[in-house]
Tab-separated table of C-alpha atoms in Angstrom:
chain	number	residue	atom	x	y	z
A	1	UNK	CA	-55.425	47.149	198.897
A	2	UNK	CA	-52.361	49.157	199.846
A	3	UNK	CA	-53.793	49.638	203.315
A	4	UNK	CA	-54.403	45.935	203.620
A	5	UNK	CA	-50.739	45.080	203.242
A	6	UNK	CA	-49.583	47.845	205.528
A	7	UNK	CA	-47.391	45.939	208.030
A	8	UNK	CA	-48.417	48.026	211.042
A	9	UNK	CA	-52.076	47.289	210.414
A	10	UNK	CA	-51.785	43.536	210.065
A	11	UNK	CA	-49.169	43.030	212.739
A	12	UNK	CA	-51.659	42.408	215.519
A	13	UNK	CA	-53.661	40.017	213.318
A	14	UNK	CA	-50.561	37.922	212.773
A	15	UNK	CA	-50.308	37.283	216.503
A	16	UNK	CA	-53.971	36.250	216.760
A	17	UNK	CA	-53.771	34.010	213.701
A	18	UNK	CA	-50.614	32.319	215.005
A	19	UNK	CA	-52.301	31.508	218.304
A	20	UNK	CA	-55.378	30.182	216.558
A	21	UNK	CA	-53.420	27.872	214.236
A	22	UNK	CA	-51.251	26.675	217.104
A	23	UNK	CA	-54.347	25.698	219.076
A	24	UNK	CA	-55.872	23.527	216.335
A	25	UNK	CA	-52.729	22.273	214.648
A	26	UNK	CA	-51.993	19.171	216.713
A	27	UNK	CA	-55.551	17.853	216.568
A	28	UNK	CA	-55.585	18.052	212.778
A	29	UNK	CA	-52.078	16.614	212.579
A	30	UNK	CA	-53.057	13.556	214.610
A	31	UNK	CA	-56.271	13.027	212.643
A	32	UNK	CA	-54.367	13.389	209.368
A	33	UNK	CA	-51.615	10.969	210.392
A	34	UNK	CA	-54.150	8.413	211.650
A	35	UNK	CA	-55.963	8.469	208.353
A	36	UNK	CA	-52.772	8.428	206.300
A	37	UNK	CA	-50.979	5.642	208.172
A	38	UNK	CA	-53.715	3.465	209.685
A	39	UNK	CA	-57.254	3.947	208.385
A	40	UNK	CA	-56.648	4.441	204.658
A	41	UNK	CA	-56.494	1.221	202.608
A	42	UNK	CA	-53.379	-0.011	200.794
A	43	UNK	CA	-53.297	0.324	197.019
A	44	UNK	CA	-54.290	-2.635	194.825
A	45	UNK	CA	-50.968	-2.470	193.011
A	46	UNK	CA	-48.485	-0.651	195.222
A	47	UNK	CA	-49.624	-1.988	198.579
A	48	UNK	CA	-48.720	0.129	201.568
A	49	UNK	CA	-46.067	2.141	199.721
A	50	UNK	CA	-48.921	4.288	198.420
A	51	UNK	CA	-48.956	5.979	201.840
A	52	UNK	CA	-45.851	7.934	200.825
A	53	UNK	CA	-48.189	9.788	198.465
A	54	UNK	CA	-49.773	11.523	201.471
A	55	UNK	CA	-46.601	13.497	202.135
A	56	UNK	CA	-45.106	13.522	198.644
A	57	UNK	CA	-48.034	14.962	196.694
A	58	UNK	CA	-48.925	17.835	199.098
A	59	UNK	CA	-45.223	18.751	199.314
A	60	UNK	CA	-44.951	18.920	195.546
A	61	UNK	CA	-48.130	21.013	195.266
A	62	UNK	CA	-46.944	23.429	197.946
A	63	UNK	CA	-43.545	23.802	196.303
A	64	UNK	CA	-45.194	24.737	192.986
A	65	UNK	CA	-47.785	27.005	194.612
A	66	UNK	CA	-45.149	28.873	196.646
A	67	UNK	CA	-43.065	29.583	193.602
A	68	UNK	CA	-46.098	30.773	191.668
A	69	UNK	CA	-46.942	33.143	194.546
A	70	UNK	CA	-43.394	34.464	194.698
A	71	UNK	CA	-43.320	35.031	190.947
A	72	UNK	CA	-46.712	36.787	190.901
A	73	UNK	CA	-45.659	39.006	193.797
A	74	UNK	CA	-42.429	39.794	191.966
A	75	UNK	CA	-44.397	40.773	188.867
A	76	UNK	CA	-46.664	43.029	190.947
A	77	UNK	CA	-43.611	44.553	192.620
A	78	UNK	CA	-42.050	45.186	189.254
A	79	UNK	CA	-45.209	46.771	187.851
A	80	UNK	CA	-46.339	48.908	190.780
A	81	UNK	CA	-43.178	49.160	192.907
A	82	UNK	CA	-44.992	48.256	196.107
A	83	UNK	CA	-42.254	47.738	198.606
A	84	UNK	CA	-43.956	45.562	201.196
A	85	UNK	CA	-44.664	42.770	198.720
A	86	UNK	CA	-40.991	41.903	198.851
A	87	UNK	CA	-41.347	41.073	202.516
A	88	UNK	CA	-44.087	38.581	201.661
A	89	UNK	CA	-42.182	36.798	198.897
A	90	UNK	CA	-39.108	36.706	201.119
A	91	UNK	CA	-41.191	34.988	203.793
A	92	UNK	CA	-42.594	32.402	201.375
A	93	UNK	CA	-39.248	31.364	199.861
A	94	UNK	CA	-37.945	29.148	202.724
A	95	UNK	CA	-41.259	27.245	202.788
A	96	UNK	CA	-40.980	26.573	199.074
A	97	UNK	CA	-37.386	25.436	199.393
A	98	UNK	CA	-38.244	23.098	202.281
A	99	UNK	CA	-41.121	21.458	200.432
A	100	UNK	CA	-39.242	21.152	197.151
A	101	UNK	CA	-36.537	19.214	198.987
A	102	UNK	CA	-39.175	17.125	200.773
A	103	UNK	CA	-40.989	16.360	197.518
A	104	UNK	CA	-37.746	15.188	195.923
A	105	UNK	CA	-36.617	13.129	198.925
A	106	UNK	CA	-39.980	11.450	199.562
A	107	UNK	CA	-40.378	10.906	195.836
A	108	UNK	CA	-37.046	9.133	195.812
A	109	UNK	CA	-38.148	6.987	198.760
A	110	UNK	CA	-41.320	6.163	196.861
A	111	UNK	CA	-39.506	5.417	193.615
A	112	UNK	CA	-37.182	2.794	195.069
A	113	UNK	CA	-39.837	0.239	196.099
A	114	UNK	CA	-42.216	0.918	193.199
A	115	UNK	CA	-40.159	1.810	190.123
A	116	UNK	CA	-37.042	0.033	191.290
A	117	UNK	CA	-34.766	3.068	191.296
A	118	UNK	CA	-34.056	6.020	193.582
A	119	UNK	CA	-33.617	8.448	190.753
A	120	UNK	CA	-34.233	8.775	187.023
A	121	UNK	CA	-33.411	11.743	184.820
A	122	UNK	CA	-36.883	11.938	183.339
A	123	UNK	CA	-38.572	15.234	182.522
A	124	UNK	CA	-40.607	15.572	185.728
A	125	UNK	CA	-37.757	14.826	188.101
A	126	UNK	CA	-35.277	16.977	186.220
A	127	UNK	CA	-37.617	19.963	186.098
A	128	UNK	CA	-38.126	19.625	189.870
A	129	UNK	CA	-34.342	19.866	190.289
A	130	UNK	CA	-34.468	23.051	188.186
A	131	UNK	CA	-37.168	24.402	190.536
A	132	UNK	CA	-34.907	23.596	193.492
A	133	UNK	CA	-32.090	25.552	191.821
A	134	UNK	CA	-34.390	28.549	191.283
A	135	UNK	CA	-35.325	28.525	194.975
A	136	UNK	CA	-31.659	28.331	195.953
A	137	UNK	CA	-30.717	31.208	193.633
A	138	UNK	CA	-33.655	33.266	194.903
A	139	UNK	CA	-32.703	32.831	198.550
A	140	UNK	CA	-28.973	33.228	197.924
A	141	UNK	CA	-29.498	36.490	196.027
A	142	UNK	CA	-31.498	37.791	199.001
A	143	UNK	CA	-28.809	36.724	201.452
A	144	UNK	CA	-25.618	37.570	199.561
A	145	UNK	CA	-26.429	40.982	198.129
A	146	UNK	CA	-26.035	43.577	200.843
A	147	UNK	CA	-27.878	46.428	199.135
A	148	UNK	CA	-31.508	45.576	199.798
A	149	UNK	CA	-33.049	47.320	196.798
A	150	UNK	CA	-30.654	45.563	194.501
A	151	UNK	CA	-31.216	42.209	196.187
A	152	UNK	CA	-34.970	42.607	195.707
A	153	UNK	CA	-34.553	43.498	192.059
A	154	UNK	CA	-32.300	40.542	191.270
A	155	UNK	CA	-34.335	37.997	193.228
A	156	UNK	CA	-37.491	39.322	191.570
A	157	UNK	CA	-35.900	38.813	188.178
A	158	UNK	CA	-34.960	35.249	189.145
A	159	UNK	CA	-38.544	34.562	190.207
A	160	UNK	CA	-39.993	35.991	186.987
A	161	UNK	CA	-37.653	33.888	184.845
A	162	UNK	CA	-38.383	30.860	187.015
A	163	UNK	CA	-42.129	31.014	186.483
A	164	UNK	CA	-41.598	29.596	182.982
A	165	UNK	CA	-40.455	26.393	184.657
A	166	UNK	CA	-43.765	25.928	186.504
A	167	UNK	CA	-45.907	24.895	183.488
A	168	UNK	CA	-43.002	22.740	182.318
A	169	UNK	CA	-43.110	20.812	185.606
A	170	UNK	CA	-46.891	20.612	185.503
A	171	UNK	CA	-47.152	19.308	181.944
A	172	UNK	CA	-43.860	17.389	181.706
A	173	UNK	CA	-45.719	14.103	182.238
A	174	UNK	CA	-48.089	14.886	179.338
A	175	UNK	CA	-45.589	16.277	176.847
A	176	UNK	CA	-42.839	13.688	177.125
A	177	UNK	CA	-42.571	10.028	178.005
A	178	UNK	CA	-41.501	9.897	181.639
A	179	UNK	CA	-41.033	7.286	184.327
A	180	UNK	CA	-43.214	9.420	186.577
A	181	UNK	CA	-46.910	8.600	186.286
A	182	UNK	CA	-49.323	11.161	184.769
A	183	UNK	CA	-51.387	13.448	186.966
A	184	UNK	CA	-54.165	11.851	188.998
A	185	UNK	CA	-56.199	14.919	189.780
A	186	UNK	CA	-57.504	17.193	187.074
A	187	UNK	CA	-58.559	20.479	188.618
A	188	UNK	CA	-60.103	21.823	185.414
A	189	UNK	CA	-62.582	18.993	184.981
A	190	UNK	CA	-62.643	18.176	188.698
A	191	UNK	CA	-61.995	14.501	188.079
A	192	UNK	CA	-59.613	12.307	190.000
A	193	UNK	CA	-58.287	8.790	189.497
A	194	UNK	CA	-57.603	8.450	193.224
A	195	UNK	CA	-60.286	6.533	195.098
A	196	UNK	CA	-62.227	8.608	197.650
A	197	UNK	CA	-60.918	6.498	200.552
A	198	UNK	CA	-57.430	7.747	199.619
A	199	UNK	CA	-58.499	11.232	198.636
A	200	UNK	CA	-59.607	11.964	202.209
A	201	UNK	CA	-56.210	11.342	203.900
A	202	UNK	CA	-54.552	13.183	201.016
A	203	UNK	CA	-56.634	16.311	201.584
A	204	UNK	CA	-56.200	16.034	205.363
A	205	UNK	CA	-52.422	15.879	205.021
A	206	UNK	CA	-52.572	18.782	202.569
A	207	UNK	CA	-54.492	20.770	205.182
A	208	UNK	CA	-51.929	19.888	207.860
A	209	UNK	CA	-49.014	20.968	205.704
A	210	UNK	CA	-50.809	24.146	204.588
A	211	UNK	CA	-51.417	25.090	208.225
A	212	UNK	CA	-47.758	24.416	208.934
A	213	UNK	CA	-46.838	26.679	205.994
A	214	UNK	CA	-49.093	29.388	207.425
A	215	UNK	CA	-47.303	29.127	210.780
A	216	UNK	CA	-43.860	29.439	209.223
A	217	UNK	CA	-44.981	32.207	206.890
A	218	UNK	CA	-46.548	34.288	209.665
A	219	UNK	CA	-43.523	33.945	211.933
A	220	UNK	CA	-41.166	34.780	209.110
A	221	UNK	CA	-43.287	37.728	208.020
A	222	UNK	CA	-43.378	39.024	211.588
A	223	UNK	CA	-39.591	38.777	211.698
A	224	UNK	CA	-39.322	40.736	208.460
A	225	UNK	CA	-41.650	43.488	209.709
A	226	UNK	CA	-39.680	43.854	212.926
A	227	UNK	CA	-36.451	43.946	210.953
A	228	UNK	CA	-37.746	46.779	208.770
A	229	UNK	CA	-39.146	48.707	211.738
A	230	UNK	CA	-35.868	48.346	213.575
A	231	UNK	CA	-33.908	49.615	210.623
A	232	UNK	CA	-36.075	52.726	210.504
A	233	UNK	CA	-36.455	53.106	214.263
A	234	UNK	CA	-35.403	56.725	214.288
A	235	UNK	CA	-37.849	57.604	211.553
A	236	UNK	CA	-40.886	55.880	213.004
B	1	UNK	CA	-54.453	53.439	188.261
B	2	UNK	CA	-52.590	52.336	185.145
B	3	UNK	CA	-50.272	55.232	184.636
B	4	UNK	CA	-48.024	55.569	181.655
B	5	UNK	CA	-44.986	54.100	183.408
B	6	UNK	CA	-46.986	51.093	184.568
B	7	UNK	CA	-48.222	50.467	181.036
B	8	UNK	CA	-44.657	50.672	179.812
B	9	UNK	CA	-43.570	48.149	182.403
B	10	UNK	CA	-46.436	45.811	181.487
B	11	UNK	CA	-45.504	45.811	177.815
B	12	UNK	CA	-41.833	45.337	178.638
B	13	UNK	CA	-42.605	42.407	180.908
B	14	UNK	CA	-44.963	40.709	178.463
B	15	UNK	CA	-42.449	41.098	175.677
B	16	UNK	CA	-39.752	39.640	177.901
B	17	UNK	CA	-41.925	36.669	178.889
B	18	UNK	CA	-43.101	35.981	175.345
B	19	UNK	CA	-39.561	36.001	174.006
B	20	UNK	CA	-38.329	33.681	176.747
B	21	UNK	CA	-41.266	31.296	176.314
B	22	UNK	CA	-40.645	31.101	172.561
B	23	UNK	CA	-36.925	30.528	172.964
B	24	UNK	CA	-37.464	27.885	175.649
B	25	UNK	CA	-40.047	26.222	173.442
B	26	UNK	CA	-37.505	25.887	170.648
B	27	UNK	CA	-34.766	24.722	172.986
B	28	UNK	CA	-37.023	22.003	174.399
B	29	UNK	CA	-38.223	21.074	170.938
B	30	UNK	CA	-34.681	20.515	169.676
B	31	UNK	CA	-33.870	18.519	172.790
B	32	UNK	CA	-36.977	16.316	172.603
B	33	UNK	CA	-34.915	13.234	171.858
B	34	UNK	CA	-32.947	13.682	175.053
B	35	UNK	CA	-35.932	14.626	177.188
B	36	UNK	CA	-37.938	11.528	176.295
B	37	UNK	CA	-37.132	9.069	179.031
B	38	UNK	CA	-37.835	6.045	176.871
B	39	UNK	CA	-38.823	5.126	173.336
B	40	UNK	CA	-41.895	3.122	172.462
B	41	UNK	CA	-41.673	0.109	170.116
B	42	UNK	CA	-43.235	2.284	167.391
B	43	UNK	CA	-40.488	4.902	167.852
B	44	UNK	CA	-37.897	2.150	167.464
B	45	UNK	CA	-39.553	0.940	164.279
B	46	UNK	CA	-39.441	4.430	162.787
B	47	UNK	CA	-35.711	4.918	163.418
B	48	UNK	CA	-33.866	4.566	160.113
B	49	UNK	CA	-30.438	3.600	161.371
B	50	UNK	CA	-30.256	1.838	164.678
B	51	UNK	CA	-27.117	2.026	166.746
B	52	UNK	CA	-26.644	-1.375	168.333
B	53	UNK	CA	-23.898	-0.266	170.701
B	54	UNK	CA	-25.709	2.653	172.239
B	55	UNK	CA	-27.548	2.182	175.492
B	56	UNK	CA	-31.193	3.164	175.178
B	57	UNK	CA	-34.416	2.794	177.095
B	58	UNK	CA	-37.598	1.335	175.703
B	59	UNK	CA	-40.962	1.367	177.399
B	60	UNK	CA	-44.526	0.209	177.082
B	61	UNK	CA	-46.804	-2.442	178.502
B	62	UNK	CA	-45.765	-5.989	179.281
B	63	UNK	CA	-47.929	-7.983	176.896
B	64	UNK	CA	-50.470	-10.363	178.413
B	65	UNK	CA	-49.296	-13.994	178.618
B	66	UNK	CA	-45.878	-13.102	177.241
B	67	UNK	CA	-43.918	-13.182	180.514
B	68	UNK	CA	-41.664	-16.217	180.777
B	69	UNK	CA	-39.466	-16.659	183.839
B	70	UNK	CA	-36.848	-19.380	184.106
B	71	UNK	CA	-34.057	-19.559	186.642
B	72	UNK	CA	-31.618	-18.186	184.092
B	73	UNK	CA	-33.461	-15.316	182.530
B	74	UNK	CA	-36.705	-13.434	182.110
B	75	UNK	CA	-38.345	-12.943	178.749
B	76	UNK	CA	-41.282	-10.749	177.953
B	77	UNK	CA	-42.792	-8.701	175.146
B	78	UNK	CA	-43.038	-4.914	175.404
B	79	UNK	CA	-45.957	-3.537	173.446
B	80	UNK	CA	-47.545	-0.167	172.745
B	81	UNK	CA	-50.506	-1.978	171.139
B	82	UNK	CA	-49.143	-1.245	167.660
B	83	UNK	CA	-45.671	-2.742	167.657
B	84	UNK	CA	-43.822	-5.157	169.877
B	85	UNK	CA	-40.284	-5.880	171.019
B	86	UNK	CA	-39.041	-9.026	172.691
B	87	UNK	CA	-36.915	-8.322	175.783
B	88	UNK	CA	-34.609	-10.677	177.629
B	89	UNK	CA	-33.182	-9.825	181.001
B	90	UNK	CA	-31.156	-11.272	183.861
B	91	UNK	CA	-31.300	-9.872	187.348
B	92	UNK	CA	-33.613	-8.495	189.970
B	93	UNK	CA	-37.006	-7.129	188.997
B	94	UNK	CA	-38.975	-4.449	190.858
B	95	UNK	CA	-42.027	-5.504	192.905
B	96	UNK	CA	-44.490	-3.819	190.610
B	97	UNK	CA	-43.258	-5.556	187.481
B	98	UNK	CA	-45.979	-7.801	186.050
B	99	UNK	CA	-48.051	-8.505	182.952
B	100	UNK	CA	-50.289	-5.756	181.597
B	101	UNK	CA	-48.356	-3.168	183.593
B	102	UNK	CA	-45.994	-0.444	182.430
B	103	UNK	CA	-42.305	-1.182	182.136
B	104	UNK	CA	-39.121	0.656	181.161
B	105	UNK	CA	-36.135	-1.442	180.115
B	106	UNK	CA	-32.584	-0.115	179.827
B	107	UNK	CA	-30.109	-1.874	177.564
B	108	UNK	CA	-29.132	-2.433	173.953
B	109	UNK	CA	-31.001	-3.420	170.829
B	110	UNK	CA	-29.940	-6.569	169.026
B	111	UNK	CA	-32.196	-5.680	166.141
B	112	UNK	CA	-35.467	-3.843	165.779
B	113	UNK	CA	-37.459	-6.654	167.330
B	114	UNK	CA	-35.057	-7.892	169.991
B	115	UNK	CA	-33.738	-6.108	173.066
B	116	UNK	CA	-31.278	-7.176	175.754
B	117	UNK	CA	-31.954	-5.331	178.989
B	118	UNK	CA	-29.587	-4.865	181.883
B	119	UNK	CA	-32.010	-2.929	184.054
B	120	UNK	CA	-35.759	-3.031	184.447
B	121	UNK	CA	-37.915	-0.309	185.979
B	122	UNK	CA	-41.629	-0.568	186.666
B	123	UNK	CA	-43.868	2.283	185.557
B	124	UNK	CA	-47.184	2.454	187.337
B	125	UNK	CA	-50.254	4.397	186.264
B	126	UNK	CA	-52.049	7.273	187.943
B	127	UNK	CA	-54.908	5.189	189.372
B	128	UNK	CA	-55.017	4.541	193.082
B	129	UNK	CA	-57.674	2.375	194.717
B	130	UNK	CA	-58.132	-0.204	197.446
B	131	UNK	CA	-57.659	-3.890	196.493
B	132	UNK	CA	-61.313	-4.834	197.157
B	133	UNK	CA	-62.475	-2.307	194.603
B	134	UNK	CA	-60.136	-3.702	191.979
B	135	UNK	CA	-61.662	-7.153	192.495
B	136	UNK	CA	-65.132	-5.740	191.985
B	137	UNK	CA	-64.070	-4.024	188.778
B	138	UNK	CA	-62.773	-7.313	187.432
C	1	UNK	CA	-52.136	-5.443	213.564
C	2	UNK	CA	-49.256	-3.575	215.213
C	3	UNK	CA	-46.750	-5.644	213.275
C	4	UNK	CA	-48.569	-4.886	210.081
C	5	UNK	CA	-48.481	-1.197	210.906
C	6	UNK	CA	-44.714	-1.243	211.442
C	7	UNK	CA	-43.643	-3.479	208.567
C	8	UNK	CA	-46.380	-2.669	206.058
C	9	UNK	CA	-45.629	-5.778	204.008
C	10	UNK	CA	-42.051	-4.774	203.427
C	11	UNK	CA	-42.781	-1.148	202.596
C	12	UNK	CA	-42.587	-0.014	206.234
C	13	UNK	CA	-39.020	1.253	205.964
C	14	UNK	CA	-39.798	3.571	203.051
C	15	UNK	CA	-43.141	4.786	204.409
C	16	UNK	CA	-41.916	5.467	207.929
C	17	UNK	CA	-38.676	7.028	206.727
C	18	UNK	CA	-40.469	9.464	204.425
C	19	UNK	CA	-42.917	10.483	207.159
C	20	UNK	CA	-40.064	10.799	209.667
C	21	UNK	CA	-37.960	12.938	207.323
C	22	UNK	CA	-40.916	15.232	206.636
C	23	UNK	CA	-41.706	15.590	210.335
C	24	UNK	CA	-38.081	16.152	211.323
C	25	UNK	CA	-37.443	18.737	208.611
C	26	UNK	CA	-40.633	20.603	209.542
C	27	UNK	CA	-39.729	20.638	213.248
C	28	UNK	CA	-36.215	21.908	212.524
C	29	UNK	CA	-37.453	24.684	210.242
C	30	UNK	CA	-40.145	25.638	212.772
C	31	UNK	CA	-37.585	25.835	215.594
C	32	UNK	CA	-35.137	27.900	213.542
C	33	UNK	CA	-37.824	30.326	212.377
C	34	UNK	CA	-39.091	30.668	215.957
C	35	UNK	CA	-35.613	31.377	217.308
C	36	UNK	CA	-34.896	33.997	214.654
C	37	UNK	CA	-38.195	35.713	215.453
C	38	UNK	CA	-37.322	35.788	219.143
C	39	UNK	CA	-33.870	37.144	218.399
C	40	UNK	CA	-35.274	40.006	216.321
C	41	UNK	CA	-37.965	40.815	218.883
C	42	UNK	CA	-35.373	40.988	221.610
C	43	UNK	CA	-33.003	43.142	219.629
C	44	UNK	CA	-35.807	45.493	218.669
C	45	UNK	CA	-37.057	45.840	222.243
C	46	UNK	CA	-33.521	46.414	223.503
C	47	UNK	CA	-32.974	49.133	220.983
C	48	UNK	CA	-36.209	50.781	222.093
C	49	UNK	CA	-35.053	50.591	225.693
C	50	UNK	CA	-31.770	52.254	224.878
C	51	UNK	CA	-33.492	55.237	223.337
C	52	UNK	CA	-33.957	58.273	225.532
C	53	UNK	CA	-37.332	58.418	227.295
C	54	UNK	CA	-38.559	61.171	225.029
C	55	UNK	CA	-37.582	59.412	221.825
C	56	UNK	CA	-39.117	56.146	223.010
C	57	UNK	CA	-42.373	57.875	223.759
C	58	UNK	CA	-42.424	59.312	220.285
C	59	UNK	CA	-41.711	55.948	218.648
C	60	UNK	CA	-44.300	54.113	220.733
C	61	UNK	CA	-46.899	56.719	219.939
C	62	UNK	CA	-46.344	56.378	216.225
C	63	UNK	CA	-45.856	52.668	215.744
C	64	UNK	CA	-48.242	49.934	216.834
C	65	UNK	CA	-45.666	47.295	215.990
C	66	UNK	CA	-43.213	48.858	218.403
C	67	UNK	CA	-45.854	48.957	221.153
C	68	UNK	CA	-46.642	45.256	220.750
C	69	UNK	CA	-43.069	44.054	220.572
C	70	UNK	CA	-42.136	46.209	223.536
C	71	UNK	CA	-45.107	44.975	225.563
C	72	UNK	CA	-44.452	41.286	224.912
C	73	UNK	CA	-40.773	41.800	225.689
C	74	UNK	CA	-41.496	43.429	229.039
C	75	UNK	CA	-43.925	40.642	229.860
C	76	UNK	CA	-41.385	37.954	229.197
C	77	UNK	CA	-38.816	39.433	231.571
């Protein structure tokens, strides 16, 4: 386990993985976009505006998943004091921030033609804003605090506090009356109220965005490893 | 692997998380009235003293065959299948607004059964399917 | 068909704008991340170059990361 996350060991795999993803990325992107924008049918109620779902829903999932990863890594760091985990959570944070913003912006663009408003302070939307704030605090604490050990401690604390917000976002549509519709996909029972002809473009777009996340993560992680190695160049 | 210090950290962390979850639970519980985006007709019925000057939101389904549109105003009945409220409104309506679909109306109560809206939002459900399929289901 | 694809029964503006924003934001973040990576690789390789021959040998022997960064840097010049 410890050997697995040893930066020197995985450094050469990062390069190979980056090349591999780069080679298949554009094919999957074009297939995904074709399905999302052309082949998939319009919705019976929302018409073509349902296509916004294909970017909005994966973005929202990724933003939640990234924060969960960061928080779990922070907990592991706190428990076992493994230093290299910080590099991973630091590399995930910008992805999470990007997709939180995208989920909010595309959600707003979806809300205007369907609900009739850009924004509503309902529980789901407000808790997403709180998630955005947690990401901003996390990244700012990494950037502003010069002492790296202290920066890691404070950002880890922010992530651990922020994890309480994740179930609130997830269940906000069940606990309170919201303008946002309830969840369509139930992972526990494996049921979905999205028709299969729309589920396919949704999963394709999710795959595209996940591959994109992997690209950004690997590049960012590589940067972090080089930064650490450079700092300790004399001690290598 | 679990040394004494690690065990100490685990118990500290779980204590910390449990305390924060409990306190957040109580905070949210006391704020429930503000977190609810809209009230259902049943909620309105249960309120003891209604404030006629306060802007509120009510929500539910637009009752079947209740929608009446004239060039001056729109009238419809909001229902949660237990209680109903009559809503009148002037202005633009969202595309998705129609009978037997979710709606949220913002405005003021005249009394417990009558609501004057100055904004209407459509609330759609979590089902997505192609139009042909909907016709088959009918 | 093409017209339908662009206008999408009046929803075209919202659909295309949300896809465009997503694409644009992703491209910008990709470019920035890529540039930062290049900057760090360059700085690291330069620092290795400035070391004395003996020190560099020692570093390259011990660190695989240093070997790779140094190799790709020399290739790119």
